[in-house]
Tab-separated table of C-alpha atoms and ligand atoms in Angstrom:
chain	number	residue	atom	x	y	z
A	55	UNK	CA	-10.177	24.006	-29.062
A	56	UNK	CA	-9.676	21.741	-32.045
A	57	UNK	CA	-6.533	19.936	-31.046
A	58	UNK	CA	-6.767	17.533	-33.973
A	59	UNK	CA	-7.485	19.931	-36.837
A	60	UNK	CA	-5.570	18.849	-39.927
A	61	UNK	CA	-4.765	15.420	-38.488
A	62	UNK	CA	-5.615	12.297	-40.447
A	63	UNK	CA	-6.597	9.352	-38.326
A	64	UNK	CA	-7.175	5.929	-39.790
A	65	UNK	CA	-9.120	3.606	-37.531
A	66	UNK	CA	-9.106	-0.124	-37.969
A	67	UNK	CA	-12.097	-1.772	-36.337
A	68	UNK	CA	-11.742	-5.507	-35.751
A	69	UNK	CA	-14.381	-8.037	-34.780
A	70	UNK	CA	-15.131	-7.574	-31.098
A	71	UNK	CA	-18.366	-6.588	-29.410
A	72	UNK	CA	-16.654	-3.378	-28.251
A	73	UNK	CA	-16.749	-2.209	-31.893
A	74	UNK	CA	-19.865	-0.235	-30.980
A	75	UNK	CA	-17.825	1.862	-28.534
A	76	UNK	CA	-15.583	2.967	-31.366
A	77	UNK	CA	-18.526	4.860	-32.845
A	78	UNK	CA	-18.131	7.191	-29.890
A	79	UNK	CA	-14.362	7.346	-30.377
A	80	UNK	CA	-14.856	8.437	-33.986
A	81	UNK	CA	-17.477	10.976	-33.027
A	82	UNK	CA	-15.176	12.527	-30.410
A	83	UNK	CA	-12.223	12.636	-32.791
A	84	UNK	CA	-14.369	14.402	-35.381
A	85	UNK	CA	-15.420	16.971	-32.774
A	86	UNK	CA	-11.750	17.569	-32.028
A	87	UNK	CA	-11.273	18.459	-35.696
A	88	UNK	CA	-9.684	15.270	-37.048
A	89	UNK	CA	-10.255	13.790	-40.499
A	90	UNK	CA	-11.186	10.174	-39.811
A	91	UNK	CA	-11.385	7.155	-42.085
A	92	UNK	CA	-12.462	3.726	-40.981
A	93	UNK	CA	-11.471	0.278	-42.202
A	94	UNK	CA	-13.364	-2.665	-40.784
A	95	UNK	CA	-12.644	-6.363	-40.830
A	96	UNK	CA	-15.444	-8.591	-42.045
A	97	UNK	CA	-16.101	-9.757	-38.471
A	98	UNK	CA	-16.335	-6.149	-37.259
A	99	UNK	CA	-19.007	-5.468	-39.873
A	100	UNK	CA	-21.083	-8.198	-38.174
A	101	UNK	CA	-21.172	-6.081	-35.010
A	102	UNK	CA	-21.591	-2.571	-36.380
A	103	UNK	CA	-22.843	-1.649	-39.829
A	104	UNK	CA	-20.174	0.086	-41.927
A	105	UNK	CA	-22.818	2.683	-42.726
A	106	UNK	CA	-22.706	3.915	-39.121
A	107	UNK	CA	-19.053	4.861	-39.446
A	108	UNK	CA	-19.672	6.154	-42.950
A	109	UNK	CA	-22.263	8.611	-41.671
A	110	UNK	CA	-20.100	9.926	-38.836
A	111	UNK	CA	-16.873	10.170	-40.776
A	112	UNK	CA	-18.546	11.366	-44.003
A	113	UNK	CA	-16.101	9.051	-45.730
A	114	UNK	CA	-16.519	5.648	-47.349
A	115	UNK	CA	-15.766	2.712	-45.074
A	116	UNK	CA	-13.667	-0.077	-46.504
A	117	UNK	CA	-14.090	-3.690	-45.529
A	118	UNK	CA	-13.136	-5.940	-48.387
A	119	UNK	CA	-9.776	-6.069	-50.082
A	120	UNK	CA	-11.345	-6.880	-53.403
A	121	UNK	CA	-14.626	-5.023	-53.153
A	122	UNK	CA	-16.065	-4.084	-56.512
A	123	UNK	CA	-13.676	-2.873	-59.135
A	124	UNK	CA	-12.675	0.367	-57.525
A	125	UNK	CA	-8.911	0.535	-57.694
A	126	UNK	CA	-8.483	-2.200	-55.117
A	127	UNK	CA	-4.789	-2.345	-55.765
A	128	UNK	CA	-4.230	1.211	-54.665
A	129	UNK	CA	-6.792	1.448	-51.904
A	130	UNK	CA	-4.631	-0.047	-49.202
A	131	UNK	CA	-1.733	2.152	-50.282
A	132	UNK	CA	-3.927	5.258	-50.423
A	133	UNK	CA	-5.269	4.564	-46.929
A	134	UNK	CA	-1.788	3.707	-45.666
A	135	UNK	CA	-0.527	7.056	-46.979
A	136	UNK	CA	-3.539	8.955	-45.644
A	137	UNK	CA	-2.824	8.041	-42.026
A	138	UNK	CA	-0.880	10.289	-39.679
A	139	UNK	CA	-1.676	7.654	-37.116
A	140	UNK	CA	-3.316	4.247	-37.328
A	141	UNK	CA	-5.521	3.249	-34.403
A	142	UNK	CA	-6.861	-0.273	-34.085
A	143	UNK	CA	-9.861	-0.401	-31.763
A	144	UNK	CA	-11.028	-2.826	-30.651
A	145	UNK	CA	-8.011	-4.996	-31.434
A	146	UNK	CA	-8.871	-8.677	-31.193
A	147	UNK	CA	-6.413	-11.432	-30.260
A	148	UNK	CA	-6.549	-12.572	-33.883
A	149	UNK	CA	-5.616	-9.122	-35.178
A	150	UNK	CA	-2.758	-8.785	-32.679
A	151	UNK	CA	-1.391	-12.157	-33.757
A	152	UNK	CA	-1.529	-11.255	-37.436
A	153	UNK	CA	-0.056	-7.788	-36.926
A	154	UNK	CA	2.755	-9.170	-34.757
A	155	UNK	CA	3.758	-11.649	-37.447
A	156	UNK	CA	3.260	-9.589	-40.559
A	157	UNK	CA	0.330	-11.566	-41.920
A	158	UNK	CA	-1.606	-9.566	-44.489
A	159	UNK	CA	-4.717	-11.514	-45.434
A	160	UNK	CA	-7.295	-8.730	-45.521
A	161	UNK	CA	-7.447	-5.013	-46.195
A	162	UNK	CA	-6.660	-3.912	-42.642
A	163	UNK	CA	-3.672	-6.172	-42.081
A	164	UNK	CA	-2.359	-5.210	-45.517
A	165	UNK	CA	-2.554	-1.533	-44.541
A	166	UNK	CA	-0.689	-2.316	-41.322
A	167	UNK	CA	2.240	-3.527	-43.428
A	168	UNK	CA	1.933	-0.795	-46.033
A	169	UNK	CA	1.839	2.211	-43.739
A	170	UNK	CA	4.727	4.049	-42.168
A	171	UNK	CA	2.353	5.837	-39.778
A	172	UNK	CA	2.739	5.103	-36.059
A	173	UNK	CA	0.236	2.565	-34.774
A	174	UNK	CA	-1.816	2.386	-31.592
A	175	UNK	CA	-3.803	-0.647	-30.565
A	176	UNK	CA	-6.587	-0.827	-27.997
A	177	UNK	CA	-7.114	-4.526	-27.227
A	178	UNK	CA	-10.455	-5.852	-26.079
A	179	UNK	CA	-11.299	-9.481	-25.458
A	180	UNK	CA	-12.123	-12.119	-22.877
A	181	UNK	CA	-9.690	-12.100	-19.933
A	182	UNK	CA	-8.286	-15.567	-20.638
A	183	UNK	CA	-7.677	-14.705	-24.272
A	184	UNK	CA	-5.912	-11.509	-23.224
A	185	UNK	CA	-3.829	-13.283	-20.628
A	186	UNK	CA	-2.948	-16.179	-22.928
A	187	UNK	CA	0.829	-16.338	-23.378
A	188	UNK	CA	0.363	-16.103	-27.153
A	189	UNK	CA	-1.560	-12.820	-26.907
A	190	UNK	CA	0.852	-11.439	-24.322
A	191	UNK	CA	3.823	-12.360	-26.517
A	192	UNK	CA	2.184	-10.717	-29.518
A	193	UNK	CA	1.544	-7.529	-27.522
A	194	UNK	CA	5.214	-7.535	-26.468
A	195	UNK	CA	6.343	-7.914	-30.078
A	196	UNK	CA	4.175	-4.989	-31.123
A	197	UNK	CA	5.263	-2.862	-28.173
A	198	UNK	CA	8.936	-3.528	-28.924
A	199	UNK	CA	8.244	-2.425	-32.468
A	200	UNK	CA	7.055	0.947	-31.148
A	201	UNK	CA	3.320	0.312	-31.219
A	202	UNK	CA	1.493	2.137	-28.443
A	203	UNK	CA	-0.727	-0.242	-26.484
A	204	UNK	CA	-3.805	1.427	-24.987
A	205	UNK	CA	-4.341	-1.007	-22.174
A	206	UNK	CA	-7.635	-2.825	-21.726
A	207	UNK	CA	-9.512	-2.087	-18.533
A	208	UNK	CA	-10.922	-4.299	-15.818
A	209	UNK	CA	-14.689	-4.605	-15.766
A	210	UNK	CA	-17.729	-6.603	-16.778
A	211	UNK	CA	-17.181	-8.297	-20.131
A	212	UNK	CA	-19.689	-9.205	-22.817
A	213	UNK	CA	-19.149	-12.906	-22.025
A	214	UNK	CA	-20.694	-12.295	-18.586
A	215	UNK	CA	-17.459	-12.583	-16.632
A	216	UNK	CA	-15.598	-9.823	-14.914
A	217	UNK	CA	-11.914	-9.191	-15.482
A	218	UNK	CA	-9.368	-7.405	-17.617
A	219	UNK	CA	-10.339	-7.098	-21.253
A	220	UNK	CA	-12.782	-4.215	-21.564
A	221	UNK	CA	-11.899	-1.742	-24.262
A	222	UNK	CA	-10.360	1.387	-22.794
A	223	UNK	CA	-13.014	4.119	-22.489
A	224	UNK	CA	-13.517	6.263	-25.621
A	225	UNK	CA	-12.503	9.352	-23.652
A	226	UNK	CA	-9.218	7.723	-22.735
A	227	UNK	CA	-8.517	6.495	-26.265
A	228	UNK	CA	-9.092	10.022	-27.595
A	229	UNK	CA	-6.870	11.485	-24.876
A	230	UNK	CA	-4.091	9.168	-26.059
A	231	UNK	CA	-4.519	10.402	-29.616
A	232	UNK	CA	-4.507	14.057	-28.523
A	233	UNK	CA	-1.394	13.342	-26.487
A	234	UNK	CA	0.247	11.690	-29.461
A	235	UNK	CA	-0.175	14.831	-31.581
A	236	UNK	CA	0.544	17.409	-28.871
A	237	UNK	CA	3.832	19.225	-29.477
A	238	UNK	CA	6.193	18.175	-26.699
A	239	UNK	CA	6.963	21.755	-25.723
A	240	UNK	CA	7.622	20.811	-22.117
A	241	UNK	CA	9.858	17.818	-22.796
A	242	UNK	CA	12.584	17.578	-20.168
A	243	UNK	CA	10.807	20.012	-17.841
A	244	UNK	CA	9.498	19.239	-14.387
A	245	UNK	CA	6.311	21.005	-13.338
A	246	UNK	CA	4.790	21.074	-9.878
A	247	UNK	CA	1.047	21.705	-9.724
A	248	UNK	CA	-1.004	22.126	-6.567
A	249	UNK	CA	-4.743	21.606	-6.663
A	250	UNK	CA	-7.859	21.148	-4.602
A	251	UNK	CA	-8.627	22.657	-1.248
A	252	UNK	CA	-6.705	22.136	1.965
A	253	UNK	CA	-8.679	21.146	5.040
A	254	UNK	CA	-7.960	22.158	8.622
A	255	UNK	CA	-9.055	19.860	11.450
A	256	UNK	CA	-11.218	21.112	14.310
A	257	UNK	CA	-11.352	17.773	16.127
A	258	UNK	CA	-10.923	14.145	15.010
A	259	UNK	CA	-14.137	14.218	12.927
A	260	UNK	CA	-14.618	17.840	11.821
A	261	UNK	CA	-12.683	20.222	9.664
A	262	UNK	CA	-12.766	23.625	8.011
A	263	UNK	CA	-12.673	23.299	4.247
A	264	UNK	CA	-13.548	25.164	1.073
A	265	UNK	CA	-15.462	24.612	-2.151
A	266	UNK	CA	-12.492	23.857	-4.394
A	267	UNK	CA	-13.154	20.803	-6.590
A	268	UNK	CA	-9.587	20.420	-7.821
A	269	UNK	CA	-10.824	20.452	-11.452
A	270	UNK	CA	-8.696	23.382	-12.588
A	271	UNK	CA	-5.453	22.081	-11.109
A	272	UNK	CA	-6.034	18.518	-12.270
A	273	UNK	CA	-6.613	19.777	-15.822
A	274	UNK	CA	-3.376	21.780	-15.597
A	275	UNK	CA	-1.493	18.684	-14.463
A	276	UNK	CA	-3.017	16.701	-17.329
A	277	UNK	CA	-2.130	19.357	-19.898
A	278	UNK	CA	1.448	19.643	-18.647
A	279	UNK	CA	1.816	15.901	-18.946
A	280	UNK	CA	0.331	15.859	-22.442
A	281	UNK	CA	2.856	18.500	-23.504
A	282	UNK	CA	5.673	16.265	-22.345
A	283	UNK	CA	6.475	17.510	-18.828
A	284	UNK	CA	7.248	15.372	-15.824
A	285	UNK	CA	4.456	16.366	-13.443
A	286	UNK	CA	4.109	16.350	-9.686
A	287	UNK	CA	0.534	16.959	-8.557
A	288	UNK	CA	0.161	17.874	-4.892
A	289	UNK	CA	-3.497	17.777	-4.050
A	290	UNK	CA	-5.693	18.668	-1.146
A	291	UNK	CA	-9.361	17.709	-1.067
A	292	UNK	CA	-10.701	17.173	-4.594
A	293	UNK	CA	-13.802	15.813	-6.252
A	294	UNK	CA	-12.098	14.404	-9.338
A	295	UNK	CA	-9.920	11.370	-10.064
A	296	UNK	CA	-6.158	11.765	-10.163
A	297	UNK	CA	-4.815	11.904	-13.716
A	298	UNK	CA	-2.591	9.092	-15.005
A	299	UNK	CA	1.140	9.392	-15.432
A	300	UNK	CA	1.760	12.064	-12.813
A	301	UNK	CA	3.453	11.783	-9.426
A	302	UNK	CA	0.443	12.207	-7.167
A	303	UNK	CA	0.876	13.431	-3.589
A	304	UNK	CA	-2.222	13.696	-1.413
A	305	UNK	CA	-2.223	16.123	1.497
A	306	UNK	CA	-4.820	17.529	3.870
A	307	UNK	CA	-3.657	20.656	5.649
A	308	UNK	CA	-1.885	23.781	4.422
A	309	UNK	CA	1.157	22.853	6.473
A	310	UNK	CA	1.306	19.413	4.845
A	311	UNK	CA	0.974	21.049	1.448
A	312	UNK	CA	3.776	23.452	2.281
A	313	UNK	CA	6.077	20.587	3.322
A	314	UNK	CA	5.247	18.583	0.181
A	315	UNK	CA	5.831	21.587	-2.100
A	316	UNK	CA	9.100	22.600	-0.434
A	317	UNK	CA	10.409	19.028	-0.691
A	318	UNK	CA	10.187	19.263	-4.510
A	319	UNK	CA	10.824	22.989	-5.044
A	320	UNK	CA	14.540	22.908	-5.842
A	321	UNK	CA	14.154	20.287	-8.567
A	322	UNK	CA	11.280	21.790	-10.551
A	323	UNK	CA	11.213	24.289	-13.427
A	324	UNK	CA	7.816	25.760	-12.614
A	325	UNK	CA	5.214	25.779	-9.869
A	326	UNK	CA	1.571	26.359	-10.708
A	327	UNK	CA	-0.208	26.989	-7.465
A	328	UNK	CA	-3.894	26.495	-8.168
A	329	UNK	CA	-4.771	25.018	-4.780
A	330	UNK	CA	-7.215	26.844	-2.558
A	331	UNK	CA	-5.082	26.931	0.557
A	332	UNK	CA	-6.840	27.669	3.839
A	333	UNK	CA	-5.641	31.023	5.102
A	334	UNK	CA	-6.262	30.018	8.723
A	335	UNK	CA	-6.162	26.875	10.822
A	336	UNK	CA	-7.599	26.036	14.233
A	337	UNK	CA	-5.136	26.988	16.960
A	338	UNK	CA	-5.907	24.137	19.356
A	339	UNK	CA	-7.239	21.069	17.568
A	340	UNK	CA	-9.353	19.083	20.050
A	341	UNK	CA	-7.990	15.620	20.749
A	342	UNK	CA	-11.530	14.252	21.220
A	343	UNK	CA	-14.776	14.996	19.402
A	344	UNK	CA	-16.181	18.314	20.704
A	345	UNK	CA	-19.515	17.810	22.513
A	346	UNK	CA	-22.434	20.085	21.783
A	347	UNK	CA	-22.698	21.260	25.390
A	348	UNK	CA	-22.573	25.045	25.110
A	349	UNK	CA	-24.882	27.407	23.213
A	350	UNK	CA	-21.946	28.948	21.377
A	351	UNK	CA	-18.594	27.609	20.372
A	352	UNK	CA	-15.612	29.781	19.649
A	353	UNK	CA	-12.725	28.511	17.595
A	354	UNK	CA	-9.526	30.470	17.644
A	355	UNK	CA	-7.844	30.522	14.258
A	356	UNK	CA	-4.227	31.268	13.484
A	357	UNK	CA	-2.773	32.257	10.138
A	358	UNK	CA	-1.385	29.543	7.864
A	359	UNK	CA	1.880	30.001	6.013
A	360	UNK	CA	1.477	31.600	2.584
A	361	UNK	CA	3.162	28.868	0.559
A	362	UNK	CA	3.393	30.798	-2.684
A	363	UNK	CA	4.829	33.862	-0.993
A	364	UNK	CA	7.503	31.714	0.581
A	365	UNK	CA	8.324	30.188	-2.811
A	366	UNK	CA	8.603	33.703	-4.222
A	367	UNK	CA	11.054	34.680	-1.490
A	368	UNK	CA	13.315	31.704	-2.212
A	369	UNK	CA	12.986	31.693	-5.968
A	370	UNK	CA	16.114	30.749	-7.916
A	371	UNK	CA	15.300	29.457	-11.408
A	372	UNK	CA	11.632	28.492	-10.989
A	373	UNK	CA	8.751	30.072	-12.857
A	374	UNK	CA	5.945	30.830	-10.421
A	375	UNK	CA	2.296	30.960	-11.399
A	376	UNK	CA	-0.357	31.921	-8.885
A	377	UNK	CA	-4.118	32.063	-8.900
A	378	UNK	CA	-6.258	34.923	-7.698
A	379	UNK	CA	-9.897	34.186	-7.037
A	380	UNK	CA	-11.656	37.430	-6.257
A	381	UNK	CA	-15.158	38.821	-6.154
A	382	UNK	CA	-14.238	42.457	-6.931
A	383	UNK	CA	-11.358	44.564	-8.353
A	384	UNK	CA	-9.957	41.367	-9.815
A	385	UNK	CA	-7.179	42.809	-11.992
A	386	UNK	CA	-6.016	45.322	-9.429
A	387	UNK	CA	-5.755	42.725	-6.650
A	388	UNK	CA	-4.088	40.255	-8.989
A	389	UNK	CA	-1.404	42.767	-9.998
A	390	UNK	CA	-0.759	43.409	-6.322
A	391	UNK	CA	-0.304	39.694	-5.724
A	392	UNK	CA	2.277	39.360	-8.495
A	393	UNK	CA	4.430	41.923	-6.722
A	394	UNK	CA	3.734	40.694	-3.196
A	395	UNK	CA	4.484	37.057	-3.970
A	396	UNK	CA	7.197	37.608	-6.629
A	397	UNK	CA	5.257	35.723	-9.319
A	398	UNK	CA	5.880	35.460	-13.052
A	399	UNK	CA	2.237	35.472	-13.848
A	400	UNK	CA	-1.125	35.041	-12.287
A	401	UNK	CA	-4.425	33.562	-13.394
A	402	UNK	CA	-7.118	35.882	-12.080
A	403	UNK	CA	-10.802	35.220	-12.028
A	404	UNK	CA	-13.948	36.750	-10.665
A	405	UNK	CA	-15.545	33.824	-8.871
A	406	UNK	CA	-18.817	35.696	-8.501
A	407	UNK	CA	-19.427	35.407	-12.260
A	408	UNK	CA	-21.595	32.590	-13.565
A	409	UNK	CA	-19.444	29.913	-15.243
A	410	UNK	CA	-16.312	30.811	-13.284
A	411	UNK	CA	-14.601	29.555	-10.179
A	412	UNK	CA	-15.304	26.653	-7.886
A	413	UNK	CA	-16.925	23.346	-8.849
A	414	UNK	CA	-18.116	24.313	-12.370
A	415	UNK	CA	-16.440	22.884	-15.487
A	416	UNK	CA	-15.787	26.283	-17.051
A	417	UNK	CA	-13.821	29.325	-16.050
A	418	UNK	CA	-13.482	32.973	-17.069
A	419	UNK	CA	-9.971	34.138	-16.419
A	420	UNK	CA	-7.389	36.795	-17.185
A	421	UNK	CA	-3.693	36.036	-17.482
A	422	UNK	CA	-1.527	38.828	-16.098
A	423	UNK	CA	2.255	38.946	-16.323
A	424	UNK	CA	4.908	40.735	-14.276
A	425	UNK	CA	4.785	43.749	-16.558
A	426	UNK	CA	1.097	44.009	-15.747
A	427	UNK	CA	-0.127	43.086	-19.259
A	428	UNK	CA	-3.582	41.581	-19.149
A	429	UNK	CA	-4.938	38.901	-21.491
A	430	UNK	CA	-8.671	38.585	-20.919
A	431	UNK	CA	-9.885	35.137	-21.924
A	432	UNK	CA	-13.488	34.320	-22.746
A	433	UNK	CA	-15.476	31.681	-20.873
A	434	UNK	CA	-13.928	28.308	-21.689
A	435	UNK	CA	-13.660	24.811	-20.279
A	436	UNK	CA	-11.135	24.306	-17.515
A	437	UNK	CA	-9.353	21.846	-19.809
A	438	UNK	CA	-8.926	24.557	-22.428
A	439	UNK	CA	-7.842	27.164	-19.906
A	440	UNK	CA	-5.338	24.640	-18.554
A	441	UNK	CA	-3.901	24.315	-22.034
A	442	UNK	CA	-3.583	28.104	-22.397
A	443	UNK	CA	-1.798	28.333	-19.066
A	444	UNK	CA	0.549	25.501	-19.961
A	445	UNK	CA	1.395	27.086	-23.321
A	446	UNK	CA	2.272	30.325	-21.517
A	447	UNK	CA	4.452	28.391	-19.077
A	448	UNK	CA	6.177	26.612	-21.962
A	449	UNK	CA	6.953	29.956	-23.652
A	450	UNK	CA	8.538	31.251	-20.485
A	451	UNK	CA	10.781	28.405	-19.293
B	595	C5P	O1	-3.405	35.763	-1.348
B	595	C5P	P1	-4.315	34.790	-2.017
B	595	C5P	O2	-4.745	33.677	-1.114
B	595	C5P	O3	-5.454	35.377	-2.751
B	595	C5P	O4	-3.370	34.173	-3.146
B	595	C5P	C1	-3.794	33.121	-3.937
B	595	C5P	C2	-2.602	32.348	-4.427
B	595	C5P	O5	-1.717	32.059	-3.351
B	595	C5P	C3	-3.007	31.014	-4.995
B	595	C5P	O6	-2.125	30.696	-6.040
B	595	C5P	C4	-2.867	30.083	-3.798
B	595	C5P	O7	-2.629	28.760	-4.214
B	595	C5P	C5	-1.686	30.668	-3.050
B	595	C5P	N1	-1.756	30.544	-1.598
B	595	C5P	C6	-0.742	29.907	-0.913
B	595	C5P	N2	-0.779	29.787	0.460
B	595	C5P	C7	-1.786	30.329	1.167
B	595	C5P	C8	-2.811	31.005	0.470
B	595	C5P	C9	-2.783	31.081	-0.888
B	595	C5P	O8	0.186	29.419	-1.543
B	595	C5P	N3	-1.802	30.209	2.470
């Protein structure tokens, strides 16, 4: 999906070694459909050739205020007007100081004063420079003025030391831009998402689990947050990192997940239950590690609570979305589940298909509502499917 189609992004590149990483930022933004123009400071042009950005953006790259004779007096105004958002990456300590105090001594800093577009800055510098009271004060000034600071990360720096000061990863910078443009259709709404697979202990070292990676649910949580919702992510076992800016609750068993979900249920507007909850648990969990003494071992399993069904039974105002992973008669079973669990809609998929289901990055799903209407979606990334689901939720609450 081209989330940034029709969006004009002006990127100011200042003179830090991380300038090379911004090539990737630009490339990603272009792939997302944005129109990108780049302005570089003279120092930045020492690190990366303007031509590199020129080739990727397919637009001229401006460095000098008084370059040639080409309408210099309108260029900064034209670029200032072009921008729907102005991103400075990497932002050096020098740039931050100038921007904070309204100094306009080159093309980029002049644009900063001339534009009414919102500004984002992604600082990158040596740790001591970043932590210097002057830099910190300048960041505060900018933040108080409404500038979005995309925080530097901790890591190995070009100067050979390790600490805070690395430019935020291109993926993260682009996510911030996408978030900036996303319509806040879930503003003021609280969404509970469950994800990952629950695990059921057998003894202190073993458990019964499933192949859920958590990818689908984590993408849903991310999308809900991008669209402005307050998000609670209750997660079982997962193979992916928790998204930022969500309330993250880690659980292991189905019973723990049930307790965590019920604790939040009354306060939320929607529950999206994408977790793969174990249907059974071991009846008598061994207190000590089970020895391999016998030829066979029998575990007695008892049924776990069906969390979603319970939510359906006690539904007041909440929108309930379930998942149905099947290997046959997908639509038929999914329709049955809507009725059985009192759901508003269900995301059904045939996990036996290639490119769908557990662990992979894509999914092939159908969205089915209470009336039984089916929207068959083509194979798409889990991130894109998450967005579709979230849009449907936003339409319904
Ligand atoms: O009945 P089935 O397990 O196929 O239903 C799947 C849906 O129900 C999923 O949304 C899943 O998260 C939820 N579920 C649950 N508690 C269980 C089993 C499944 O909430 N014990």
